[in-house]
PDB file of C-alpha atoms in Angstrom:
ATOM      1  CA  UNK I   5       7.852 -11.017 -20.186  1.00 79.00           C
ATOM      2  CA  UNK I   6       6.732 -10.852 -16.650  1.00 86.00           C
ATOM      3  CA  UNK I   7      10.136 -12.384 -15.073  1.00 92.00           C
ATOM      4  CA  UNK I   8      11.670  -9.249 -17.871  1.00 95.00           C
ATOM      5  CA  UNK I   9       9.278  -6.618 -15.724  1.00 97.00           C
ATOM      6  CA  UNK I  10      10.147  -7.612 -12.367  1.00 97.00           C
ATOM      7  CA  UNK I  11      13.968  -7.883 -12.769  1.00 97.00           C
ATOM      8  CA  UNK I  12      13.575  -4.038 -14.306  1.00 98.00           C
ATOM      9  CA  UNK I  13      12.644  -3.708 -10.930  1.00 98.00           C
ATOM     10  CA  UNK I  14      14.493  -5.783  -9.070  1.00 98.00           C
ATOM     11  CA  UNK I  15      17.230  -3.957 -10.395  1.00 98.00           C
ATOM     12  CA  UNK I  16      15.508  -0.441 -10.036  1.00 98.00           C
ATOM     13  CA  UNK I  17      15.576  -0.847  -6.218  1.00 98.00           C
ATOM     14  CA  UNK I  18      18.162   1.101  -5.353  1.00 98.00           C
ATOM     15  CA  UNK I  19      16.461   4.112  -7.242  1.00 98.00           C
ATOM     16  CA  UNK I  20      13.367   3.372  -5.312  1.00 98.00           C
ATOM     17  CA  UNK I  21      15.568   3.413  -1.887  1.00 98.00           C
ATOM     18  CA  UNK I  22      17.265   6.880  -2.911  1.00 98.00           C
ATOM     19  CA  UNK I  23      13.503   8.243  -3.401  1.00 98.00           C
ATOM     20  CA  UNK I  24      12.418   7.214  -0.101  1.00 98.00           C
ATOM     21  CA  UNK I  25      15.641   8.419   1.538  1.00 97.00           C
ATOM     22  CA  UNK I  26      14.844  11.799  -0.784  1.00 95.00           C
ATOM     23  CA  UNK I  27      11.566  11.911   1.423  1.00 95.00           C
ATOM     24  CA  UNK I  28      13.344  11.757   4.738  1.00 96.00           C
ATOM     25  CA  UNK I  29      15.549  14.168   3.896  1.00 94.00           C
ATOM     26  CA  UNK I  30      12.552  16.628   2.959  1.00 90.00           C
ATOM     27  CA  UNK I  31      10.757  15.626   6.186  1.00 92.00           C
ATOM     28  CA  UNK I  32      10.294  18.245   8.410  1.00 85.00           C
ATOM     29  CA  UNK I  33      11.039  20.808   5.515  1.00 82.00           C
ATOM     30  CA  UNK I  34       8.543  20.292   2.354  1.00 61.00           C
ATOM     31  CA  UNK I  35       5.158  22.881   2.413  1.00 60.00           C
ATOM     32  CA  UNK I  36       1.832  20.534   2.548  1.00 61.00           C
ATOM     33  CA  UNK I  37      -1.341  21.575   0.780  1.00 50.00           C
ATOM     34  CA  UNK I  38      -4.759  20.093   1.028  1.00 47.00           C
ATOM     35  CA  UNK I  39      -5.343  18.151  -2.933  1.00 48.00           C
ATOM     36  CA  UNK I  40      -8.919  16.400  -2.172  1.00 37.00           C
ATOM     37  CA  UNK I  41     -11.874  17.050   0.606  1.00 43.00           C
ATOM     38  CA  UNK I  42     -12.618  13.616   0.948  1.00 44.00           C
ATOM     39  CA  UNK I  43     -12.681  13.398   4.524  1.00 49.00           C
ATOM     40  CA  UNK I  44      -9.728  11.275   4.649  1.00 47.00           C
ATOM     41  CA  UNK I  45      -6.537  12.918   5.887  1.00 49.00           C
ATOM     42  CA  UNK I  46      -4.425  10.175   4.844  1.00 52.00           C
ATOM     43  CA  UNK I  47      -5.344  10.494   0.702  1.00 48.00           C
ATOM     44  CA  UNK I  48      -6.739  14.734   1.102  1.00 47.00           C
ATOM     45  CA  UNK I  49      -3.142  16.709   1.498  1.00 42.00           C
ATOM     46  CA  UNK I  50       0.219  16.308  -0.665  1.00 61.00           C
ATOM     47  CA  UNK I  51       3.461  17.746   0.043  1.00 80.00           C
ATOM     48  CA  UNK I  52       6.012  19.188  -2.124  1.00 86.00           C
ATOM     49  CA  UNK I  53       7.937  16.147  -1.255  1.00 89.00           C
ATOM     50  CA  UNK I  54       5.365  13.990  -2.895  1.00 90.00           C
ATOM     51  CA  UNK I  55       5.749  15.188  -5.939  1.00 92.00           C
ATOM     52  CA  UNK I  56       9.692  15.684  -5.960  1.00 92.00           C
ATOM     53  CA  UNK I  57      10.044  12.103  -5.218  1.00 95.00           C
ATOM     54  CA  UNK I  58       7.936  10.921  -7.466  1.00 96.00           C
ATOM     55  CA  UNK I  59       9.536  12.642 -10.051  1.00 97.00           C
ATOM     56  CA  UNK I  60      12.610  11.202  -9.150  1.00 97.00           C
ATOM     57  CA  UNK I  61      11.786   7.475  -9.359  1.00 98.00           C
ATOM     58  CA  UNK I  62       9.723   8.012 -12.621  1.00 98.00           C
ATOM     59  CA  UNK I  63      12.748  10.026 -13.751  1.00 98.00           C
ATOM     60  CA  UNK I  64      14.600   6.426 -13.653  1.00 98.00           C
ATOM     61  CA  UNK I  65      11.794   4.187 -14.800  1.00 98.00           C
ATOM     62  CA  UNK I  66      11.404   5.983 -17.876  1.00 98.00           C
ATOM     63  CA  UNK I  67      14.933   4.916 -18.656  1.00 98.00           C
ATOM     64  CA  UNK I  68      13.603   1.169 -19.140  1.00 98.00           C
ATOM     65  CA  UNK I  69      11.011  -0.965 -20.956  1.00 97.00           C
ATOM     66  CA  UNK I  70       8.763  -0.450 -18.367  1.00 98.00           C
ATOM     67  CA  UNK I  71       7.737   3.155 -19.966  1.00 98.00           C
ATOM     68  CA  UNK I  72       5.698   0.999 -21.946  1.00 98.00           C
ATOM     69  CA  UNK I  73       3.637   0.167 -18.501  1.00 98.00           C
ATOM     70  CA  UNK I  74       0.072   1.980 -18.282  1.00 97.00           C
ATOM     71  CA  UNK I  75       1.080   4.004 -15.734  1.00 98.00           C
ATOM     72  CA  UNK I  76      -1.234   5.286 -12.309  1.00 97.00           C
ATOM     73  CA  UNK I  77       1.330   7.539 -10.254  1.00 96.00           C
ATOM     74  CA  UNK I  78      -0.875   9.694  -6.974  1.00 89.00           C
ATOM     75  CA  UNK I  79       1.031  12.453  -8.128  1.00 90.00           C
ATOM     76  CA  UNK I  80       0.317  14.673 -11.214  1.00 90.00           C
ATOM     77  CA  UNK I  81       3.444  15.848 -12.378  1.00 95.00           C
ATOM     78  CA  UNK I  82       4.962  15.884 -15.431  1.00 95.00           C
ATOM     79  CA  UNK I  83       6.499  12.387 -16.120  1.00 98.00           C
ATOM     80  CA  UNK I  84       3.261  10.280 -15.607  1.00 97.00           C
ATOM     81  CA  UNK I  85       2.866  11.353 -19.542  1.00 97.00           C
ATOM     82  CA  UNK I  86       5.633   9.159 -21.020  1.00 97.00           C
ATOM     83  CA  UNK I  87       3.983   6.056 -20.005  1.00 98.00           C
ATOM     84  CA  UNK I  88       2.643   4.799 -22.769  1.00 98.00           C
ATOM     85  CA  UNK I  89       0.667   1.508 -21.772  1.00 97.00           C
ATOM     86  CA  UNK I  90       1.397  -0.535 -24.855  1.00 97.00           C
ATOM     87  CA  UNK I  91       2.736  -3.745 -22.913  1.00 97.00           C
ATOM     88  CA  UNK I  92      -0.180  -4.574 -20.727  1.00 95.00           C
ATOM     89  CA  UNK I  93       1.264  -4.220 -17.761  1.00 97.00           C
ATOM     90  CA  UNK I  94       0.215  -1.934 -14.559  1.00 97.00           C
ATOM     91  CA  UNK I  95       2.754   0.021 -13.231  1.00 98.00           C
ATOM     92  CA  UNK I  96       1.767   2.179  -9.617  1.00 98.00           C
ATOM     93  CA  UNK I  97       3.548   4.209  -7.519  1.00 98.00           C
ATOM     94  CA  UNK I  98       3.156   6.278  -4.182  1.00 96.00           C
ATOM     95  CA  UNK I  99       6.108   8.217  -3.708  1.00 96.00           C
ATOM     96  CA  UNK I 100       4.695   8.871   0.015  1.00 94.00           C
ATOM     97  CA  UNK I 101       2.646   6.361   1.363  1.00 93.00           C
ATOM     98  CA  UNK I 102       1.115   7.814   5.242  1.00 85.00           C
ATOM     99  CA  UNK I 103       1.223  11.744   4.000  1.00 82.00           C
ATOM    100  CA  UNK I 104      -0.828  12.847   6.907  1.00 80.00           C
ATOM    101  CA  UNK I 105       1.612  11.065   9.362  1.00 84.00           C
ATOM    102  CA  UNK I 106       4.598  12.476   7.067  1.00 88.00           C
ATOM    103  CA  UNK I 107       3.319  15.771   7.338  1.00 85.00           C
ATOM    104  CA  UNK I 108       3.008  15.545  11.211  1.00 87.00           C
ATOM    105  CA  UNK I 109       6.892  14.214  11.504  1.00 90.00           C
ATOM    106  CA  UNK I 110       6.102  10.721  12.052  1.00 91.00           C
ATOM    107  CA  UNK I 111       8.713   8.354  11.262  1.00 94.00           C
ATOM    108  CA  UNK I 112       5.800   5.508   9.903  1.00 93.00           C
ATOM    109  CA  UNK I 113       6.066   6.513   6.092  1.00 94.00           C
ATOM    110  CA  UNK I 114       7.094   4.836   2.816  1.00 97.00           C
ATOM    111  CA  UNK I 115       7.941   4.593  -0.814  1.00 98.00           C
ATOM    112  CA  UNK I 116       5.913   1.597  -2.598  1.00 98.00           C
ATOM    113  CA  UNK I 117       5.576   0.414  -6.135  1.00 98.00           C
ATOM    114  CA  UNK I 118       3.198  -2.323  -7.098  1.00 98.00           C
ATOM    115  CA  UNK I 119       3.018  -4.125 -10.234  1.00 98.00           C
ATOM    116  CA  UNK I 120       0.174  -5.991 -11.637  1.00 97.00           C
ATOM    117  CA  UNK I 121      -0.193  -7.962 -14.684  1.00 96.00           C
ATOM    118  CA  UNK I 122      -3.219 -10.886 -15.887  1.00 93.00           C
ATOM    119  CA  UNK I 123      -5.638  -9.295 -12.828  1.00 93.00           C
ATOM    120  CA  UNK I 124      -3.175 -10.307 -10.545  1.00 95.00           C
ATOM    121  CA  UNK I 125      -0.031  -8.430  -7.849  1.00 97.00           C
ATOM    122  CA  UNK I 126       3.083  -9.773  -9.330  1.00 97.00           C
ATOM    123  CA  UNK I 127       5.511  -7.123  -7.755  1.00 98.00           C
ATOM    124  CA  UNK I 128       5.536  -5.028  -4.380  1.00 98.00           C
ATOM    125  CA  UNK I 129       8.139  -3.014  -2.995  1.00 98.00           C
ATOM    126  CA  UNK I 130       8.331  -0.797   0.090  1.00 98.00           C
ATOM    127  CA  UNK I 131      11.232   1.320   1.897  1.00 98.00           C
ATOM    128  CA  UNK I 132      10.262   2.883   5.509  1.00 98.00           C
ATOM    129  CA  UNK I 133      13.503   5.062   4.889  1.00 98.00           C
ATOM    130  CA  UNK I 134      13.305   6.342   8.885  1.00 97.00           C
ATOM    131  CA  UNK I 135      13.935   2.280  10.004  1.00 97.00           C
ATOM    132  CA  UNK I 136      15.967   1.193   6.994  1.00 97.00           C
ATOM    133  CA  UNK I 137      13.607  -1.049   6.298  1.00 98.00           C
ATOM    134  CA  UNK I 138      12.365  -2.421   2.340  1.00 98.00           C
ATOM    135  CA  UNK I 139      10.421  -5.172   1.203  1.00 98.00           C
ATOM    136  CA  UNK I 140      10.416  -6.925  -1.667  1.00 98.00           C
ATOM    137  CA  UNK I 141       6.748  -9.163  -2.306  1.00 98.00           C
ATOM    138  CA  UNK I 142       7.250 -11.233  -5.967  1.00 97.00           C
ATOM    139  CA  UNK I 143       4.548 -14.264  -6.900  1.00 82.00           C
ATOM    140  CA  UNK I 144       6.081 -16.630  -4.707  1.00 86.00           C
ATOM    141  CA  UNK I 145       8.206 -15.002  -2.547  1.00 95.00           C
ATOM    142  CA  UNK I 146       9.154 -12.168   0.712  1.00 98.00           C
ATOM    143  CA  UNK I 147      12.152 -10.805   0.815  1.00 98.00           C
ATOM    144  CA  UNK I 148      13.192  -7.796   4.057  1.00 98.00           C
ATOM    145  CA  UNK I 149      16.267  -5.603   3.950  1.00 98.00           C
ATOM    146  CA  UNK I 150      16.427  -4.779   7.090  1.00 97.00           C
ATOM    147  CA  UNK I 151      14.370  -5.214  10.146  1.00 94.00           C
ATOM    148  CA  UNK I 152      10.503  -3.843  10.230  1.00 94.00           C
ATOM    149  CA  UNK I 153       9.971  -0.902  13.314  1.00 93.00           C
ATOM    150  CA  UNK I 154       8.744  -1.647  16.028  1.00 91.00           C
ATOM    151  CA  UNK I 155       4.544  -0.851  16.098  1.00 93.00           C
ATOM    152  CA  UNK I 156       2.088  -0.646  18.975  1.00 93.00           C
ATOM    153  CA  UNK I 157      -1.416  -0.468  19.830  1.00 97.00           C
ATOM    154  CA  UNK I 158      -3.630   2.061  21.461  1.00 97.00           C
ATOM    155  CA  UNK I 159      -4.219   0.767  25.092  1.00 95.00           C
ATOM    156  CA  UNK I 160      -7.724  -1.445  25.858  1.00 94.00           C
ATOM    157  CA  UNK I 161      -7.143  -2.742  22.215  1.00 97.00           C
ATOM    158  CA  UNK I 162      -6.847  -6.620  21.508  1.00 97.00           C
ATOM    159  CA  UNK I 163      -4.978  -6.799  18.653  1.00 97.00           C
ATOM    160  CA  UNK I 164      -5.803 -10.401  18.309  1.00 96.00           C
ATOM    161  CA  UNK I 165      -9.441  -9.940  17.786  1.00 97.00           C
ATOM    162  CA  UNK I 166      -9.331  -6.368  16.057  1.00 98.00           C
ATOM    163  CA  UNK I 167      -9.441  -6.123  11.922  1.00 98.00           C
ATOM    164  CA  UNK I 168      -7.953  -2.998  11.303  1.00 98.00           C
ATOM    165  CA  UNK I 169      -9.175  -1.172   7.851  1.00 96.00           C
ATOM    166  CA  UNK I 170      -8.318   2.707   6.856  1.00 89.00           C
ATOM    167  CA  UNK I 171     -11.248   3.503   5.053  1.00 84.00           C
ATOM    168  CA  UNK I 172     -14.333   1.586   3.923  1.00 89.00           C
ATOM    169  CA  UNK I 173     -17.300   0.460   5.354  1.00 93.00           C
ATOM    170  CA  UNK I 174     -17.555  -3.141   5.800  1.00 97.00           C
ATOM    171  CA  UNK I 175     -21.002  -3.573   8.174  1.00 96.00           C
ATOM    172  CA  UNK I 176     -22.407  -2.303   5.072  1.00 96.00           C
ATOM    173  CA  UNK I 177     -19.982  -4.346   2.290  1.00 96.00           C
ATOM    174  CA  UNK I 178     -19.895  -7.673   3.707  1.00 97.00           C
ATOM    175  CA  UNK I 179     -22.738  -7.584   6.318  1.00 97.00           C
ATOM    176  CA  UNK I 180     -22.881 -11.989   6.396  1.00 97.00           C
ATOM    177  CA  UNK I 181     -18.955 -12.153   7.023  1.00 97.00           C
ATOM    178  CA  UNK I 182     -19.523  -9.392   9.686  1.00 97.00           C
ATOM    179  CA  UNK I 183     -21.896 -10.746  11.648  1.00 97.00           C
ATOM    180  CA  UNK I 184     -19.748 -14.312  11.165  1.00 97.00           C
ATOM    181  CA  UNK I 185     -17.022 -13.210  12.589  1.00 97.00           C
ATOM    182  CA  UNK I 186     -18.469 -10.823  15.479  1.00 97.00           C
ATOM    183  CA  UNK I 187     -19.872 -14.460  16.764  1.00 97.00           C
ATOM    184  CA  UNK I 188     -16.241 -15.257  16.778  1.00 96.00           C
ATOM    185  CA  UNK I 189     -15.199 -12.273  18.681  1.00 96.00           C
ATOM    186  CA  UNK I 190     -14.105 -10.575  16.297  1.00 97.00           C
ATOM    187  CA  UNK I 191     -14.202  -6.456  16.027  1.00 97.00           C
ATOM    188  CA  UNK I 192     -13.664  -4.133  12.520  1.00 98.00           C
ATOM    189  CA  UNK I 193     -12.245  -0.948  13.473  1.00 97.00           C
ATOM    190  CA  UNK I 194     -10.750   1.977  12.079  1.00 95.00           C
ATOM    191  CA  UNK I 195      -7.272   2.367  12.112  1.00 93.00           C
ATOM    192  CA  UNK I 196      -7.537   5.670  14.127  1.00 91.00           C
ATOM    193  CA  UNK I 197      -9.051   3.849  17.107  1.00 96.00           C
ATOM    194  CA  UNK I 198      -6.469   1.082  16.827  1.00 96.00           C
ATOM    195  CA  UNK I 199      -2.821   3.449  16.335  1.00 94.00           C
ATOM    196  CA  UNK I 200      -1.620   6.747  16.455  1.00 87.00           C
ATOM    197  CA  UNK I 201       1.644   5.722  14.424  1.00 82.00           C
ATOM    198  CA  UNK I 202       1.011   2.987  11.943  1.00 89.00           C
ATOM    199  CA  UNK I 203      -1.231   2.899   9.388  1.00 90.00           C
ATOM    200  CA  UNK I 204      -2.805  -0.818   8.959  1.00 94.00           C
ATOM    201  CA  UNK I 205      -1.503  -2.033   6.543  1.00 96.00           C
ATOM    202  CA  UNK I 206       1.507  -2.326   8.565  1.00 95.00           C
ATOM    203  CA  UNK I 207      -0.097  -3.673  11.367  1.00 97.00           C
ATOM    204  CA  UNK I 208      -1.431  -6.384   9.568  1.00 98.00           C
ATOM    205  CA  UNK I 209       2.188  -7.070   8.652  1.00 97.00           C
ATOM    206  CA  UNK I 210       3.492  -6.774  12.038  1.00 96.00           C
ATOM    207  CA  UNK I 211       0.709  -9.043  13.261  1.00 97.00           C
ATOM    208  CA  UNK I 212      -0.461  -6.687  16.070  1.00 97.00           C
ATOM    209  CA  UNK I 213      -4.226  -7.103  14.221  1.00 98.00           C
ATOM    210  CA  UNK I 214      -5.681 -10.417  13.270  1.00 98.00           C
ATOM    211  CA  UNK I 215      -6.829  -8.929   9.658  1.00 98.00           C
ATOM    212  CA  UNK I 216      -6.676  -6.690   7.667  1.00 98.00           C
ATOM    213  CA  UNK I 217     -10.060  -4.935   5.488  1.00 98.00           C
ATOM    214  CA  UNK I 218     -10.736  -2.692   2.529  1.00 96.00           C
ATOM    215  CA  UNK I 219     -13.064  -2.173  -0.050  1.00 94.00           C
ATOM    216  CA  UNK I 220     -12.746   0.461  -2.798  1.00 92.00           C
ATOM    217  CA  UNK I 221      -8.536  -0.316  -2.761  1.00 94.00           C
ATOM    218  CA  UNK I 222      -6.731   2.453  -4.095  1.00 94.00           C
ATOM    219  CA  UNK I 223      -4.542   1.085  -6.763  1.00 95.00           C
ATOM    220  CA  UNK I 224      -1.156   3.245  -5.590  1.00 95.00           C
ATOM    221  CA  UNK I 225      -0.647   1.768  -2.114  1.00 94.00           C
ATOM    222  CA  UNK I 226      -3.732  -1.068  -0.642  1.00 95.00           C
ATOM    223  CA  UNK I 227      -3.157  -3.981  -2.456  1.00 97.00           C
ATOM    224  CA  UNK I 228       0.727  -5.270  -0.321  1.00 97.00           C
ATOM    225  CA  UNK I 229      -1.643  -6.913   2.326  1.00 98.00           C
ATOM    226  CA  UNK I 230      -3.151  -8.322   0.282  1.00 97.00           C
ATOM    227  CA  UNK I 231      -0.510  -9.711  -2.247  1.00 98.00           C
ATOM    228  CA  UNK I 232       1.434 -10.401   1.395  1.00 98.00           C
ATOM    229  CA  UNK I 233      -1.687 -12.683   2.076  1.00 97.00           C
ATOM    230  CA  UNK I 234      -1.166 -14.748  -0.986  1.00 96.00           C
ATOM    231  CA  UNK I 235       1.890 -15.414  -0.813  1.00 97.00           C
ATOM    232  CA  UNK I 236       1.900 -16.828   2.805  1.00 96.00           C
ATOM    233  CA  UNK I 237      -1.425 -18.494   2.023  1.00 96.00           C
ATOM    234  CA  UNK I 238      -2.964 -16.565   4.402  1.00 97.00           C
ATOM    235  CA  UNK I 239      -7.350 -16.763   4.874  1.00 96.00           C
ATOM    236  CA  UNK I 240      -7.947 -14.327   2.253  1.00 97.00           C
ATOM    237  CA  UNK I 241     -11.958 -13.755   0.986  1.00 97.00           C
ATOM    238  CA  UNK I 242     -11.865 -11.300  -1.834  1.00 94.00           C
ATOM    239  CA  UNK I 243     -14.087  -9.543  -4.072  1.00 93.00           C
ATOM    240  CA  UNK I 244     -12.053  -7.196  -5.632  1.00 94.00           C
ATOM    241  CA  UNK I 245     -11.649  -6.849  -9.286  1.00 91.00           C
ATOM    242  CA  UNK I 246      -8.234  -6.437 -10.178  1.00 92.00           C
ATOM    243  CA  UNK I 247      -8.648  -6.176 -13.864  1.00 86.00           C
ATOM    244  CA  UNK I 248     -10.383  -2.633 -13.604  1.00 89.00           C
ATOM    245  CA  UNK I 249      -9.135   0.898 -12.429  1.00 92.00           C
ATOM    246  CA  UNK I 250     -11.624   2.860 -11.959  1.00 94.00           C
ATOM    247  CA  UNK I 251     -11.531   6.699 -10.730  1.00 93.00           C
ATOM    248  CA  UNK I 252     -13.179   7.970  -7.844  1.00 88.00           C
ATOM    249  CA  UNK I 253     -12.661  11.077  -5.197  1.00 81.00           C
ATOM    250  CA  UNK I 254      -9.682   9.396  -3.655  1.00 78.00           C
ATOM    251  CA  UNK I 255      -8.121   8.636  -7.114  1.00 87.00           C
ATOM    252  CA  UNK I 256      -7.992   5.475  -9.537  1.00 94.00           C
ATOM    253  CA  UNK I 257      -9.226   2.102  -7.082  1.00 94.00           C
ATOM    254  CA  UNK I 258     -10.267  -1.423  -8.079  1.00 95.00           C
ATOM    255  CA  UNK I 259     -13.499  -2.018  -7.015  1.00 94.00           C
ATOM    256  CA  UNK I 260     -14.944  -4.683  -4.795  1.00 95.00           C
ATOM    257  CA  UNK I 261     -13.428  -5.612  -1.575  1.00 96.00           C
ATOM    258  CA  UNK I 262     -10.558  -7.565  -0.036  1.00 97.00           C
ATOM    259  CA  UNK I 263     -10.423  -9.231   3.596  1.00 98.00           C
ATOM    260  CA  UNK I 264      -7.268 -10.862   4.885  1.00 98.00           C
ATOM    261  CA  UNK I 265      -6.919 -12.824   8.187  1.00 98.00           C
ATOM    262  CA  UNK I 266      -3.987 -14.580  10.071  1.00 97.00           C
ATOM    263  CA  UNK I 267      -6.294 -17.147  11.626  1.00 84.00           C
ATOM    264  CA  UNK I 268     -10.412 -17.289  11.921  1.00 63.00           C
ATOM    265  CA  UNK I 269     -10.437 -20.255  13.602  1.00 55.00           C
ATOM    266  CA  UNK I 270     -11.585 -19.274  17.089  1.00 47.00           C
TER     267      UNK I 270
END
């Protein structure tokens, strides 16, 4: 049944490519509004975009079996009803992940849909439609179309001894691994003091940043670094619980936390 799900969307990727190149086309043009006041300009505004491509992908899922996936789309809109979630499988999807750097005309934005199954990542898939770049992240395997853009670093920042998280707090999460790694040299920071044009999860990718941190993962878009990490048997301490969704100001997250590194061994 799993191998059924993930060649549905295997073969779904082309859909998933027109919805991200659906978002480039909008950029530039599509009204924003402000949807949460969480503090967080990355999750608080959507765009009409958003929701049109969103609509647009789901549009095509519900075609399949995988309608029968419980369902957690960042969007409200109309189509997130005919998921039924009779086949116990996860189905998410952020038609716009980086909506604050969308809104502002940056070029560092994507489509990704993640699917999870057993309280595991089974599926990923991205498209940065700007670089005509996707990847494709199964159980055992990466796969890029394309070639990944080109990131950098604020100056005065050493990407090999910086963990870059979005949001979270870890001195206060995981004040023992903290205090391990600061002995090593290393340094959490937020991804605002790191980039002005990537968020972190692509840094991590990109290795610009030695790790990558978050607690409270938002079950649309934060778990590719860390299903990336498995699969290249990457240092990965975890203490997230993927078997539960539970909804908070930013939407539905798994609680618990997630930490993955390139190399600790300083």
């Amino acid at each position: 049944m799993t191998d059924d799900c993930i060649n549905s969307l295997i073969s779904l990727e082309p859909v998933f490519d027109q919805g991200a190149k659906l978002a480039l086309d909008f950029q530039g043009k599509a009204r924003s509004r402000q949807k949460l006041n969480t503090g967080v300009a990355e999750v608080d505004i959507v765009t009409e975009a958003d929701l049109a491509v969103q609509e647009f992908v789901l549009s095509e899922i519900a075609k399949t079996p995988l309608v029968h996936c419980k369902l957690f789309a960042e969007e409200a809109t109309p189509l997130v009803s005919k998921f039924d979630g009779t086949n116990g499988y996860i189905l998410a999807l952020d038609p716009i992940d980086g909506t604050a750097l969308y809104a502002a005309s940056s070029p560092i934005f994507s489509t990704i849909i993640t699917l999870f199954h057993g309280g595991e990542v089974v599926y990923t898939y991205f498209n940065f439609p700007a670089f005509h770049w996707s990847r494709r992240m199964t159980r055992g395997e990466i796969r890029d179309f394309g070639t990944p853009p080109e990131v950098s670093l604020l100056p005065n920042i050493d990407g090999s001894r910086t963990i870059a998280y979005t949001y979270g707090n870890p001195e206060e999460t995981i004040p023992e691994i903290c205090q391990k790694l600061a002995s090593k040299g290393y340094i959490f920071r937020q991804r605002k003091e790191i980039s002005s044009s990537a968020g972190s999860t692509l840094l991590f990718y990109e290795k610009k940043v030695a790790g990558f941190y978050l607690d409270h993962a938002g079950v649309y878009d934060a778990f590719g670094a860390y299903h990336f990490a498995k699969i290249k048997g990457l240092k990965l301490l975890s203490g997230v619980d993927l078997a539960h969704f539970i909804e908070g100001p930013r939407g539905f997250y798994c609680p618990g936390w997630y930490l993955a590194m390139w190399d600790d061994n300083r």
